XYZ file of C-alpha atoms in Angstrom:
151
model
C 15.429 13.274 21.511
C 12.880 15.767 20.879
C 14.650 19.021 19.304
C 13.173 21.713 17.153
C 14.454 23.464 14.268
C 13.698 27.108 12.911
C 12.973 26.399 9.074
C 12.450 29.387 6.754
C 10.648 29.215 3.562
C 12.833 29.569 0.619
C 9.564 28.219 -1.895
C 6.393 28.414 -2.045
C 4.345 27.040 -4.862
C 0.226 27.057 -3.830
C -0.561 24.433 -6.962
C 1.844 21.682 -6.072
C 0.906 22.218 -2.024
C 4.892 22.333 -1.827
C 7.471 24.903 0.429
C 10.691 24.330 0.768
C 12.195 25.201 3.910
C 16.084 26.126 4.931
C 16.849 24.649 7.852
C 20.567 25.338 9.552
C 22.114 23.536 12.086
C 20.304 19.673 11.648
C 22.718 17.383 13.018
C 22.294 15.011 9.753
C 22.618 14.898 6.069
C 19.200 15.298 4.596
C 17.559 12.573 2.250
C 18.590 12.386 -1.049
C 15.627 13.155 -3.764
C 15.247 10.728 -6.714
C 13.240 11.305 -9.846
C 13.133 8.365 -11.299
C 9.437 7.098 -11.864
C 9.140 3.832 -9.765
C 7.826 0.686 -11.325
C 4.559 -0.476 -10.342
C 4.144 -2.901 -6.904
C 7.521 -1.620 -6.022
C 7.784 -1.528 -1.978
C 7.848 2.117 -0.398
C 7.666 3.893 3.358
C 6.044 6.604 4.184
C 7.851 8.478 7.319
C 5.289 10.399 9.365
C 3.712 12.050 12.366
C 0.393 10.624 11.988
C -1.662 12.498 14.384
C 0.806 14.913 15.961
C 2.181 11.793 17.429
C 5.692 10.417 17.549
C 7.911 9.511 13.909
C 6.053 6.390 12.593
C 7.249 4.960 9.032
C 4.701 2.671 7.318
C 5.065 0.005 4.877
C 3.943 0.486 1.311
C 3.269 -1.026 -2.161
C 3.016 1.618 -5.044
C 0.172 1.053 -7.097
C 0.157 3.166 -10.222
C 1.476 6.438 -11.354
C -1.114 8.979 -12.665
C -1.985 12.590 -14.038
C -4.610 13.786 -11.926
C -6.287 16.684 -12.219
C -7.101 19.299 -9.122
C -7.482 22.417 -7.687
C -4.539 24.405 -5.901
C -4.550 25.185 -2.282
C -6.913 28.053 -2.759
C -9.207 26.337 -5.097
C -8.566 28.783 -7.334
C -6.910 27.203 -10.481
C -6.752 23.598 -12.257
C -3.778 21.665 -11.474
C -2.370 18.652 -13.244
C -0.027 16.550 -11.034
C 2.105 13.471 -11.372
C 1.168 11.492 -8.284
C 1.619 8.240 -6.907
C -1.134 5.924 -5.585
C 0.280 3.981 -3.036
C -1.456 1.300 -0.692
C -0.547 2.405 2.862
C -2.020 3.513 5.701
C -1.893 7.619 6.261
C -3.648 9.654 8.563
C -4.003 13.334 8.928
C -0.355 14.708 10.521
C 1.189 12.388 7.289
C 0.702 15.513 4.659
C 3.912 16.469 4.003
C 6.002 13.472 4.516
C 8.358 11.833 2.051
C 7.547 8.744 0.621
C 10.638 6.824 0.440
C 11.779 4.545 -2.286
C 13.432 0.874 -1.600
C 17.184 2.213 -1.770
C 16.246 5.077 0.616
C 15.784 8.062 -1.412
C 12.479 10.227 -1.125
C 10.524 9.683 -4.514
C 7.589 11.634 -3.835
C 5.217 13.586 -1.041
C 2.570 12.525 0.630
C -0.606 15.229 0.156
C -3.699 12.976 0.900
C -5.451 9.233 1.406
C -8.184 8.045 -0.424
C -11.774 8.614 1.090
C -13.259 5.796 -0.909
C -10.989 3.181 -0.391
C -9.754 1.561 2.196
C -5.478 1.996 2.841
C -5.087 4.175 -0.497
C -2.732 7.219 -0.091
C -1.454 9.482 -2.567
C 2.092 11.450 -3.181
C 3.575 14.118 -5.965
C 6.156 12.043 -7.680
C 9.296 13.714 -6.973
C 10.282 14.467 -10.583
C 7.599 17.332 -10.418
C 8.539 18.788 -7.313
C 12.167 18.572 -7.876
C 12.225 21.472 -9.929
C 10.419 23.288 -7.365
C 13.401 22.370 -4.992
C 16.190 23.384 -7.664
C 14.915 26.733 -8.033
C 14.307 27.208 -4.220
C 17.981 26.293 -3.376
C 18.948 28.696 -6.456
C 17.145 31.667 -5.286
C 17.467 30.555 -1.432
C 15.957 33.396 0.014
C 13.301 34.020 2.523
C 9.291 33.708 0.901
C 6.069 34.486 2.488
C 3.730 31.382 2.188
C 0.870 33.422 1.538
C -2.705 33.053 3.018
C -3.971 30.191 5.028
C -5.990 28.297 2.923
C -8.138 26.993 5.953
C -9.339 31.113 6.164
């Protein structure tokens, strides 16, 4: 069932590297968000399209939740993110994938994999993303996603 839907960005945050999209006409309800902090060693799953292929569910385990300092997507400003370290296999195409808690809720958003450790991925914790989603839903009007960071 390869259907596509038009999405409109209603929020863009270059510091968190998060865009919130409004998509009308989806046949299913969206996944519920979970801002609770999960304990280390909790089982998680990642839903994504690694390599641009079909939807794949990858199992994982939470290693830790830490504050990580990095740069915004334009390399202009220093940013501190609350992130989960996850023992899981991720590939290009998994960025933006939901990190799923044992109860089926979204507890984070995958954004990177370790270049130093095998099968370690990173996800921004939903507790940091939830306020962004709330603002997006309140504003609910199309926004620009800015200049491409790869240019």
